[in-house]
Short mmCIF file of C-alpha atoms and ligand atoms in Angstrom, two decimals:
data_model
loop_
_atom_site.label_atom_id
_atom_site.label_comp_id
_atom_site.label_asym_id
_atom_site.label_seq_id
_atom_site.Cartn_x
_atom_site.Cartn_y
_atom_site.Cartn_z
CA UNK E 5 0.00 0.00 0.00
CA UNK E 6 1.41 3.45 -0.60
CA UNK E 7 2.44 5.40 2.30
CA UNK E 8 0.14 7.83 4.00
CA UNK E 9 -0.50 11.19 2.89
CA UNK E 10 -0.74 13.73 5.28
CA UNK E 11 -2.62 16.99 5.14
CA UNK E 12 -1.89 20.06 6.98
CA UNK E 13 -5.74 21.77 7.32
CA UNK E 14 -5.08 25.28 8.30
CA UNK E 15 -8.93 26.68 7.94
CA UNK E 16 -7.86 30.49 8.64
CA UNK E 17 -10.54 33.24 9.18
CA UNK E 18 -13.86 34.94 7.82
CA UNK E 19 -15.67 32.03 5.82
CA UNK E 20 -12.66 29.66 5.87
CA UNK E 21 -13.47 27.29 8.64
CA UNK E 22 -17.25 26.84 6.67
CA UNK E 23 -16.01 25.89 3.41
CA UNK E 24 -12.70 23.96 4.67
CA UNK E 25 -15.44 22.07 6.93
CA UNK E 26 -17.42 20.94 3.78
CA UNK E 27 -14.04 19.99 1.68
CA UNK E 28 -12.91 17.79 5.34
CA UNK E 29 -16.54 15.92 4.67
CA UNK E 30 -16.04 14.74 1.41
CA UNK E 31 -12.25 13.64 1.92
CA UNK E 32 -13.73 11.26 4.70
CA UNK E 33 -16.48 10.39 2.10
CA UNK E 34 -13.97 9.46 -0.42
CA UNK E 35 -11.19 8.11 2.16
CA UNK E 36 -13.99 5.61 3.40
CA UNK E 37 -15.15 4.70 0.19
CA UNK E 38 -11.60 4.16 -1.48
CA UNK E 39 -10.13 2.83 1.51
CA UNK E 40 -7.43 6.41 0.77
CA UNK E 41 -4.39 6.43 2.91
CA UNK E 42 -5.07 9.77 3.48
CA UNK E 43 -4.76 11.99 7.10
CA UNK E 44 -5.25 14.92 8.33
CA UNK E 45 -4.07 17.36 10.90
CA UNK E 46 -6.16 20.59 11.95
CA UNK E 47 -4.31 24.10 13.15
CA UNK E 48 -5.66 26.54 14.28
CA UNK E 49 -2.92 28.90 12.56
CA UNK E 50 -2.09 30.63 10.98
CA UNK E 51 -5.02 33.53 11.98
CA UNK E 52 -6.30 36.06 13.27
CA UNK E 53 -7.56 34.39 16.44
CA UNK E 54 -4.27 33.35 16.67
CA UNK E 55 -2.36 36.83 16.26
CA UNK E 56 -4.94 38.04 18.96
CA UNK E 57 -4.23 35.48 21.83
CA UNK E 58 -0.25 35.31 20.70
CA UNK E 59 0.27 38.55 18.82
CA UNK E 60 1.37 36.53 15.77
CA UNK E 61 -0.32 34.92 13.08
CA UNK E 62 1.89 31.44 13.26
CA UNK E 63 4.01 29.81 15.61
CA UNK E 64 7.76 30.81 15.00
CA UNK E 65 8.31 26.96 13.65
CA UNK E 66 5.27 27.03 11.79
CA UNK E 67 6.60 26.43 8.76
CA UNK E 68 9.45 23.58 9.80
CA UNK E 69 5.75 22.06 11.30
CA UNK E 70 3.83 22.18 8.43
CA UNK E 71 7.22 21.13 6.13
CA UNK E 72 6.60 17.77 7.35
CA UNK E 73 3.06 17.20 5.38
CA UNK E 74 2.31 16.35 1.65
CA UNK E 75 -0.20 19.56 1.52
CA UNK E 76 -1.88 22.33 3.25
CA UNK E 77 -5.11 22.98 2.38
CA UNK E 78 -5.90 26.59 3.76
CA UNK E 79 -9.18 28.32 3.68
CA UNK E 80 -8.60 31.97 3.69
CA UNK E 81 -7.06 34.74 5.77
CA UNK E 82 -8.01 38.07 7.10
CA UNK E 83 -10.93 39.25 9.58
CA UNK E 84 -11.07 42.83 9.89
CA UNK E 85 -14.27 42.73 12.54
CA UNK E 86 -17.58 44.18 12.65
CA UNK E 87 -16.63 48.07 11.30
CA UNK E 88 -18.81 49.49 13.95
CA UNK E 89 -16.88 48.09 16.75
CA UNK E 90 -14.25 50.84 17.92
CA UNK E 91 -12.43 48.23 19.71
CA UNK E 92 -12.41 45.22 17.39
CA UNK E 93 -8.62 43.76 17.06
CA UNK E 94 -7.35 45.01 13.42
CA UNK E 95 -4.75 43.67 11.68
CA UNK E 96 -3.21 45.50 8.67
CA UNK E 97 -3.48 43.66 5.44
CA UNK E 98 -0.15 42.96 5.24
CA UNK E 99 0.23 41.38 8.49
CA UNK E 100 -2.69 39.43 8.16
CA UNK E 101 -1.96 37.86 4.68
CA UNK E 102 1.69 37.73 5.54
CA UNK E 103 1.73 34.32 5.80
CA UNK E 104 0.05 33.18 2.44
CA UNK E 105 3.07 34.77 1.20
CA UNK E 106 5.18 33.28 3.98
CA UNK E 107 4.10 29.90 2.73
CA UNK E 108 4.55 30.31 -0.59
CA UNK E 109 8.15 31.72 -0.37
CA UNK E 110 9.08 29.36 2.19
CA UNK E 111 7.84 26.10 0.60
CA UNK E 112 9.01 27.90 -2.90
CA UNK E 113 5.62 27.28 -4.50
CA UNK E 114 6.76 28.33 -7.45
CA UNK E 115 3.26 28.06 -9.36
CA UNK E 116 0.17 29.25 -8.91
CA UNK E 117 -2.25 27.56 -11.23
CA UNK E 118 -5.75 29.20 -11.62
CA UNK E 119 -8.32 27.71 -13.66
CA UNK E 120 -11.03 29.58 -15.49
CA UNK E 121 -13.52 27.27 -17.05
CA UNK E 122 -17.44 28.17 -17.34
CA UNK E 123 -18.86 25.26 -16.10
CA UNK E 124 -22.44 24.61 -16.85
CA UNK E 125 -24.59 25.91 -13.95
CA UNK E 126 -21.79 28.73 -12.99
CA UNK E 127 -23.01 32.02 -13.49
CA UNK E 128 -22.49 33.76 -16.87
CA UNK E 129 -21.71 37.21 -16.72
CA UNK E 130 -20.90 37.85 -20.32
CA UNK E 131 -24.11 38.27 -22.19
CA UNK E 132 -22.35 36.83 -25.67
CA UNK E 133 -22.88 33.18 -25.86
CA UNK E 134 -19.10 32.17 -26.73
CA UNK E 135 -18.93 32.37 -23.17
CA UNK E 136 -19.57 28.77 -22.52
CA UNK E 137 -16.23 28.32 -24.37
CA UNK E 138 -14.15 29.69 -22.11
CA UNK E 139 -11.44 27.35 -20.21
CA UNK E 140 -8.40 28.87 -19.55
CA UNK E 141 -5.55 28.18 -17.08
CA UNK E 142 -3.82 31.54 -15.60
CA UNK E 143 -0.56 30.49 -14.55
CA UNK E 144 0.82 32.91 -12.53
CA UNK E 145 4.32 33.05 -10.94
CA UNK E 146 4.60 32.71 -7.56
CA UNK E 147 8.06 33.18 -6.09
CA UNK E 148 9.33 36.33 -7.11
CA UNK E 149 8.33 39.44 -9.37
CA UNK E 150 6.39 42.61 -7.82
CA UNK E 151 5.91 40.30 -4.48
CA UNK E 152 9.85 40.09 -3.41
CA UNK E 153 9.05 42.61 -0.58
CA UNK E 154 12.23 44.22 -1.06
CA UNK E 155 12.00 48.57 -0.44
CA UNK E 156 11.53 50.75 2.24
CA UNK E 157 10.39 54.13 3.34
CA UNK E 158 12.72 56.88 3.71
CA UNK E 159 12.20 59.82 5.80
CA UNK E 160 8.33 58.21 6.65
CA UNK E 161 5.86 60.15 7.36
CA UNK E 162 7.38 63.90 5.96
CA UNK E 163 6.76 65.82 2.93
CA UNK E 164 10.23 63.99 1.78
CA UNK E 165 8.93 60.49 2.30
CA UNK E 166 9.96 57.69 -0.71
CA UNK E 167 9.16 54.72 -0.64
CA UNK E 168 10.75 51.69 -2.66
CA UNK E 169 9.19 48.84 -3.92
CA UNK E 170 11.24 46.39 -5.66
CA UNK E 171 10.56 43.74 -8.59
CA UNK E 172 12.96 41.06 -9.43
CA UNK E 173 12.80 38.38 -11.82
CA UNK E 174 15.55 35.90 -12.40
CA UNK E 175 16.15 34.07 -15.20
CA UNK E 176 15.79 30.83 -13.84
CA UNK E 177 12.46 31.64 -12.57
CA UNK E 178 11.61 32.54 -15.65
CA UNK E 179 12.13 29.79 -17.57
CA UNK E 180 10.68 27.11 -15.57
CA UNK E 181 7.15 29.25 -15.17
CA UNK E 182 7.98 29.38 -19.24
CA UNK E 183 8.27 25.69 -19.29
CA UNK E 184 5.57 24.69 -17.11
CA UNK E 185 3.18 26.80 -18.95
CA UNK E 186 3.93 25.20 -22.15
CA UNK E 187 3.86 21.42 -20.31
CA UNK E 188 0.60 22.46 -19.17
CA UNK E 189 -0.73 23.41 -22.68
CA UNK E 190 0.61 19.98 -24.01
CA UNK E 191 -1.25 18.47 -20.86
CA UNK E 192 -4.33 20.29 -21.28
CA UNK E 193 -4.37 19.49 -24.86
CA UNK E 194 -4.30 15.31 -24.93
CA UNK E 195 -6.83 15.57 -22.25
CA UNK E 196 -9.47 17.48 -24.62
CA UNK E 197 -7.96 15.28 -27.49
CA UNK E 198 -9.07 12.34 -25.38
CA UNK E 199 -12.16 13.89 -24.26
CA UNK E 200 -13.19 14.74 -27.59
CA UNK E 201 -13.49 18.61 -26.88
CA UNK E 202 -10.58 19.83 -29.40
CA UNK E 203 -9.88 23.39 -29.86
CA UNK E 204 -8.07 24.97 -32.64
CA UNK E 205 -5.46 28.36 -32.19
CA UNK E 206 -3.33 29.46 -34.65
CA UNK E 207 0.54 30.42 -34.88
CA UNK E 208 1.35 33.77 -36.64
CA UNK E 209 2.27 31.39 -40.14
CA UNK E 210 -1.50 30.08 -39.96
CA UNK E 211 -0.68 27.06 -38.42
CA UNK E 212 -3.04 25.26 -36.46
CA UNK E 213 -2.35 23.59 -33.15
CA UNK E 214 -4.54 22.14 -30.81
CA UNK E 215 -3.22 24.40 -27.75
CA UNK E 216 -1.77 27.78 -26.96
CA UNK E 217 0.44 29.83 -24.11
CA UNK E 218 0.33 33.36 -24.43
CA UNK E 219 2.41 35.27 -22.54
CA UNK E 220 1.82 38.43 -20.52
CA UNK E 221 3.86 41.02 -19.63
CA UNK E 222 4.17 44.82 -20.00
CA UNK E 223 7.04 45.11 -21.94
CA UNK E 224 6.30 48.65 -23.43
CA UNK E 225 6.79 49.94 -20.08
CA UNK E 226 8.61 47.86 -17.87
CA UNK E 227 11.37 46.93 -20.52
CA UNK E 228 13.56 45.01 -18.40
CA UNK E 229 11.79 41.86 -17.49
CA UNK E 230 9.35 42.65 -19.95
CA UNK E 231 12.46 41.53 -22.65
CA UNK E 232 14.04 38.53 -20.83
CA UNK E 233 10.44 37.05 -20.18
CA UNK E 234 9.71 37.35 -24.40
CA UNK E 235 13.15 35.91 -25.26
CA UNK E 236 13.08 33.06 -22.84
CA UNK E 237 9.54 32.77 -24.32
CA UNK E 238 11.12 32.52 -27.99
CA UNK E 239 13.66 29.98 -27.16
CA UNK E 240 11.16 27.49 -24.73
CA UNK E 241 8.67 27.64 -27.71
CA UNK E 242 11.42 26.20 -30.16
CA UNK E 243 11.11 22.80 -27.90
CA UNK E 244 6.93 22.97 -28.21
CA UNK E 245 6.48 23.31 -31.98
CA UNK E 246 2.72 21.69 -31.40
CA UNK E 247 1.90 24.42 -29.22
CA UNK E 248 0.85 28.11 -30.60
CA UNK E 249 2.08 30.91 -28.75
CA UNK E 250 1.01 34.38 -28.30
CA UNK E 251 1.76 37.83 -26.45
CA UNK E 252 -0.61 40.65 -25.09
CA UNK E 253 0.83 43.69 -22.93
CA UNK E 254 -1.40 43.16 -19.28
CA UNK E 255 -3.76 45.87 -20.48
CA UNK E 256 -4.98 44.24 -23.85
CA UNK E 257 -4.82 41.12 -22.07
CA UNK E 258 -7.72 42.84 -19.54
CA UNK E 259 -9.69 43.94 -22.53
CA UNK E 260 -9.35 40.45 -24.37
CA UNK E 261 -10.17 38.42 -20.78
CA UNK E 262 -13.88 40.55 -21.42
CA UNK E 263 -13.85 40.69 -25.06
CA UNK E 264 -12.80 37.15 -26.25
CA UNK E 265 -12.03 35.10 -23.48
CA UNK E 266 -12.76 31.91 -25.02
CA UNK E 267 -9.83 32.53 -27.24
CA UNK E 268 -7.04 31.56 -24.31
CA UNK E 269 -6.08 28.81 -23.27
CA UNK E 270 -3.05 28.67 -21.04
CA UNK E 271 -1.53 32.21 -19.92
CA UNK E 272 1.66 32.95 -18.16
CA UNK E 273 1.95 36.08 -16.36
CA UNK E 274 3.71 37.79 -13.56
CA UNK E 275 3.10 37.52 -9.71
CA UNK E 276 1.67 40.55 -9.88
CA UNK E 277 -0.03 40.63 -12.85
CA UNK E 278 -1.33 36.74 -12.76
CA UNK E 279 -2.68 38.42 -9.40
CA UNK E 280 -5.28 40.75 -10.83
CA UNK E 281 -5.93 38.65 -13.95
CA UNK E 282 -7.45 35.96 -12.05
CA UNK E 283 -9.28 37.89 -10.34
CA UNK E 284 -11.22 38.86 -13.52
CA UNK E 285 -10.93 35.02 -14.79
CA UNK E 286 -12.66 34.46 -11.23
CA UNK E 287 -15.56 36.48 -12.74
CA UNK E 288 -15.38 35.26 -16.06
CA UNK E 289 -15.64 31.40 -15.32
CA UNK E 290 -18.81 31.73 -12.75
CA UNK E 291 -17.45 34.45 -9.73
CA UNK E 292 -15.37 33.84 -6.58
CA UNK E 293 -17.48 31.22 -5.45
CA UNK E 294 -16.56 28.60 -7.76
CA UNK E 295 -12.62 29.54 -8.38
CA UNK E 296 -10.28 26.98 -7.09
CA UNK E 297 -6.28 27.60 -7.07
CA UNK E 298 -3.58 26.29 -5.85
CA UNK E 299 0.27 27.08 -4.92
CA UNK E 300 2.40 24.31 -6.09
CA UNK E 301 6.04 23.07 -6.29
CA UNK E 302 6.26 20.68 -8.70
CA UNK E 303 10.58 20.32 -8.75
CA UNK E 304 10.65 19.55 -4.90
CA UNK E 305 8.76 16.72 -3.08
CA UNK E 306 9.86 17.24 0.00
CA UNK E 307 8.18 20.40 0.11
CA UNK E 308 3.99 21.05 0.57
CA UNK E 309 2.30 22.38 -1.93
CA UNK E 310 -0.88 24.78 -0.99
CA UNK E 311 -4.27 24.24 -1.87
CA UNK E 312 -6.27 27.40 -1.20
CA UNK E 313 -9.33 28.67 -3.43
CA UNK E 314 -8.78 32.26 -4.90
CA UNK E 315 -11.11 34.14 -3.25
CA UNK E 316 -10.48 35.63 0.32
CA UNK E 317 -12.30 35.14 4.23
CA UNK E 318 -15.49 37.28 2.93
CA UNK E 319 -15.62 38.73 6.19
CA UNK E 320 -19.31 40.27 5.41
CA UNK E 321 -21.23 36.89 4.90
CA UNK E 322 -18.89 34.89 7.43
CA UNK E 323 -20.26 32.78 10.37
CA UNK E 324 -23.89 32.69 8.31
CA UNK E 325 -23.35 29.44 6.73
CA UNK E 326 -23.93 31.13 3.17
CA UNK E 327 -20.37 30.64 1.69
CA UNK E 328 -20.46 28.72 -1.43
CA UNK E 329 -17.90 25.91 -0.65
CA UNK E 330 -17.68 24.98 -4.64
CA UNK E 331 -14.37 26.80 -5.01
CA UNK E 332 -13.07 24.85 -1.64
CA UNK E 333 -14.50 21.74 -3.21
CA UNK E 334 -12.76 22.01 -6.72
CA UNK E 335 -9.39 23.07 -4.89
CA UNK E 336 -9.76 20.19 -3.08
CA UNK E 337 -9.88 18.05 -6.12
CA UNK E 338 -7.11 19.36 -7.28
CA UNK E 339 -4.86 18.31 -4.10
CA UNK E 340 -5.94 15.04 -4.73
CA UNK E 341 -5.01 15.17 -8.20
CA UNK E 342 -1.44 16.51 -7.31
CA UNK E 343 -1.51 13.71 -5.20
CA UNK E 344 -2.15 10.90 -8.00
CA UNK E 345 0.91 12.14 -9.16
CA UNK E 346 2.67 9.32 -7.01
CA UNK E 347 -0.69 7.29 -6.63
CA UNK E 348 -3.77 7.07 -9.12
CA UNK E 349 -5.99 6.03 -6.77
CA UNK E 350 -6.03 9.44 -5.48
CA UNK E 351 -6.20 10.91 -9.02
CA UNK E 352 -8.89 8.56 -9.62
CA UNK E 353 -11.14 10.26 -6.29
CA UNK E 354 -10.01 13.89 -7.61
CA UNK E 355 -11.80 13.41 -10.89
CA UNK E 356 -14.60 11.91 -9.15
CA UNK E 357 -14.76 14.82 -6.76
CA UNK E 358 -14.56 17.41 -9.18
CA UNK E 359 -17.32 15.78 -11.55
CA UNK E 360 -19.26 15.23 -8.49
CA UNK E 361 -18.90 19.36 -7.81
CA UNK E 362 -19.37 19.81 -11.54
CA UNK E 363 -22.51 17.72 -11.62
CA UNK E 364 -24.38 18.99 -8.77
CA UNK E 365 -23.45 22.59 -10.06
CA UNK E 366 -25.26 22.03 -13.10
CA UNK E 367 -28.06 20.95 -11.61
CA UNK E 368 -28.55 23.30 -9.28
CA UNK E 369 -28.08 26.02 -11.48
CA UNK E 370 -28.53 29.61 -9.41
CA UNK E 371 -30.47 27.76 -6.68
CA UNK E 372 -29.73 29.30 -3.29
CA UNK E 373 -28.03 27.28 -1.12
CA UNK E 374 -25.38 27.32 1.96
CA UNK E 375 -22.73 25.86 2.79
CA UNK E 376 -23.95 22.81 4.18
CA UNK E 377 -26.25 21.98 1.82
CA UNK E 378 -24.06 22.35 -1.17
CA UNK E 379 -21.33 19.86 0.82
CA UNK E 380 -24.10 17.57 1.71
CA UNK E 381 -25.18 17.14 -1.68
CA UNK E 382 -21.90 16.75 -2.79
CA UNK E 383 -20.99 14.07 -0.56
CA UNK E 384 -24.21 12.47 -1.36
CA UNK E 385 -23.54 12.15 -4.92
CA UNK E 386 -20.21 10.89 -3.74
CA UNK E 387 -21.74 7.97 -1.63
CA UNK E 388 -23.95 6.81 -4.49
C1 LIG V 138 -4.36 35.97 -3.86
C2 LIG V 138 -4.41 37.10 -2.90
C3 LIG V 138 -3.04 37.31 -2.27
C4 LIG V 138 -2.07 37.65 -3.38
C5 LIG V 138 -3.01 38.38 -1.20
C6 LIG V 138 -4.01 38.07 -0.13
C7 LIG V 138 -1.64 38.57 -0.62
O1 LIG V 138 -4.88 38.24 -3.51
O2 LIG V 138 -4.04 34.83 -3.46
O3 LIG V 138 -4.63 36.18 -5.04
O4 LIG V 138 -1.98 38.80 -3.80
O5 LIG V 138 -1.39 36.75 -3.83
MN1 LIG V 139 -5.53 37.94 -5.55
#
């Protein structure tokens, strides 16, 4: 039997205990059913209960704790309080999220893979009908860029104040978020080959492939990194001949993501700027409630990867039981996927957690429902 896989669940603030509470139901559906050697430890860290009883988000060996687990599958962080309570404990964003970014530096999750598929049932806020085309995956890179925290403030708070914010982008990052992107494509591409669901995009000589990467940067502007992220582009794409690529500067890309977003398929962008284009993919594939992500590192095993949906602790709707756990639930998936990478019988319950989400999405099609109900019906459909 393979060895046990072990789970670090760190279900954070705002809505994050609801929806990680759901995703904990159906992996003890499926471990039951499959017979999964699959665990799972609870923390109550990193959050903001935490910072308030220990004035820190995490224990100082958080990180060498959670190092020892496959995964970490994190519901969401930040809870600012009621607003009209003078006295509620408030945590600056930075210090709040500080340790999504802790995690993903420390563990050097190197990828952040964001999905963007219209599902049947999601909600379609483009009016054209193309819509139901679009499945894209934003991959965004996750280790270094805009998010190096690197600056300062000089002479704070005077007339005189500057303040620094540094981007860096190495080469070597750069090519393997290059590479992966294109892997993905290839990927992406047998699987709608097999699934009978082929697409068609076409290089700049007419030729037709049956995937794409198109790469985002802002190289009109920010030259530097703008230039060694096309060339390293140029050269990976000589290796993937069967994949088409493409460029758009971040703002077209914005315009296009509204526009046409049925004609991308895999993107590669910056930290920064894979940031605020998934938000909008969020939108474009059904809204916040059904976007999963997650943070991976696929070159080192030793290391977790994190599984934690894109959208945030929704602080206004918390503690109601009105969440929409279908972005926990596909994220969840995913893990299990990442883990069938070294055993198929967890692949094998991934896919049948995801269709199960996909299913009962479609037929419940703008119903109403909470949190509970939505994970009950999932782990119904999982039972049968
Ligand atoms: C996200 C979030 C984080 C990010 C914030 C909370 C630091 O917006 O996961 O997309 O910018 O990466
Ligand atoms: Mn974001």
């Amino acid at each position: 039997m393979a060895q046990t896989t072990r789970i670090a669940v760190t279900p954070g603030d705002g809505i994050g205990p609801e929806v990680v509470g759901e995703a904990i139901r159906c992996l003890e559906t499926l471990r039951t059913k499959h017979n999964l050697n699959l665990e799972w430890d609870q923390f109550p860290w990193p959050s903001h209960a935490w910072h308030k009883e220990h004035g820190e988000s995490m224990p100082d060996d958080a990180l060498a704790q959670l190092k020892a687990y496959d995964a970490i599958l994190l519901g969401a962080l930040g809870d600012p309080g009621p607003l009209d309570d003078p006295d509620r404990y408030l945590l600056t964003d930075s210090v709040s999220l500080a340790p999504l970014l802790e995690m993903r530096k420390g563990f050097d999750q190197w990828v952040c893979e964001r999905p963007a598929r219209l599902l049947p049932g999601a909600r379609q806020y483009l009016a054209d009908e193309r819509a139901k085309d679009i499945d894209m995956l934003v991959i965004r890179e996750n280790s270094e860029g805009e998010y190096v925290s690197q600056g300062g403030r000089l002479r704070k708070g005077t007339e005189d104040e500057v303040a620094t914010q540094m981007e860096v982008f190495t080469r070597k990052a750069t090519n393997r978020i290059i590479r992966y992107g294109f892997e993905q494509a290839r990927a992406r591409a047998a699987e709608r080959v097999k699934e009978s669901r082929t697409r068609s995009f076409h290089t700049l000589d007419g030729t037709a492939c049956e995937s794409q990467v198109c790469l985002i940067t802002k190289r009109n502007a920010l030259r530097y990194w703008g230039d060694m992220y096309s060339e390293a582009f140029e050269e990976i794409s000589k290796e993937y001949p069967d994949v088409a690529t493409h460029h758009e500067l971040v703002d077209a890309a914005c315009m296009k993501f509204v526009q046409s977003p049925w004609a991308f398929d895999v993107v590669v962008a910056s930290n920064l700027q894979g940031d605020i284009l998934t938000d909008l993919a969020a939108v474009l594939s059904g809204g916040m409630g059904v976007a999963p992500s997650c943070n991976l590192n696929p070159t080192d095993p030793g290391m977790p990867s994190m599984f934690e949906p894109t959208h945030g602790s929704a602080p206004d709707i918390a503690g109601q039981g009105l969440a929409d756990p279908t972005a926990m639930l596909f994220t969840t998936a995913r893990m299990l996927e990442w883990f069938g990478r070294k055993d198929p019988v967890m692949a094998a319950a991934g896919k049948e957690l995801f269709d199960a989400v996909a299913a009962d999405l479609a037929e419940n099609a703008g119903a109403q429902r909470g949190t509970r109900e939505i994970g009950e019906a999932v782990c119904q459909r999982l039972s049968a």
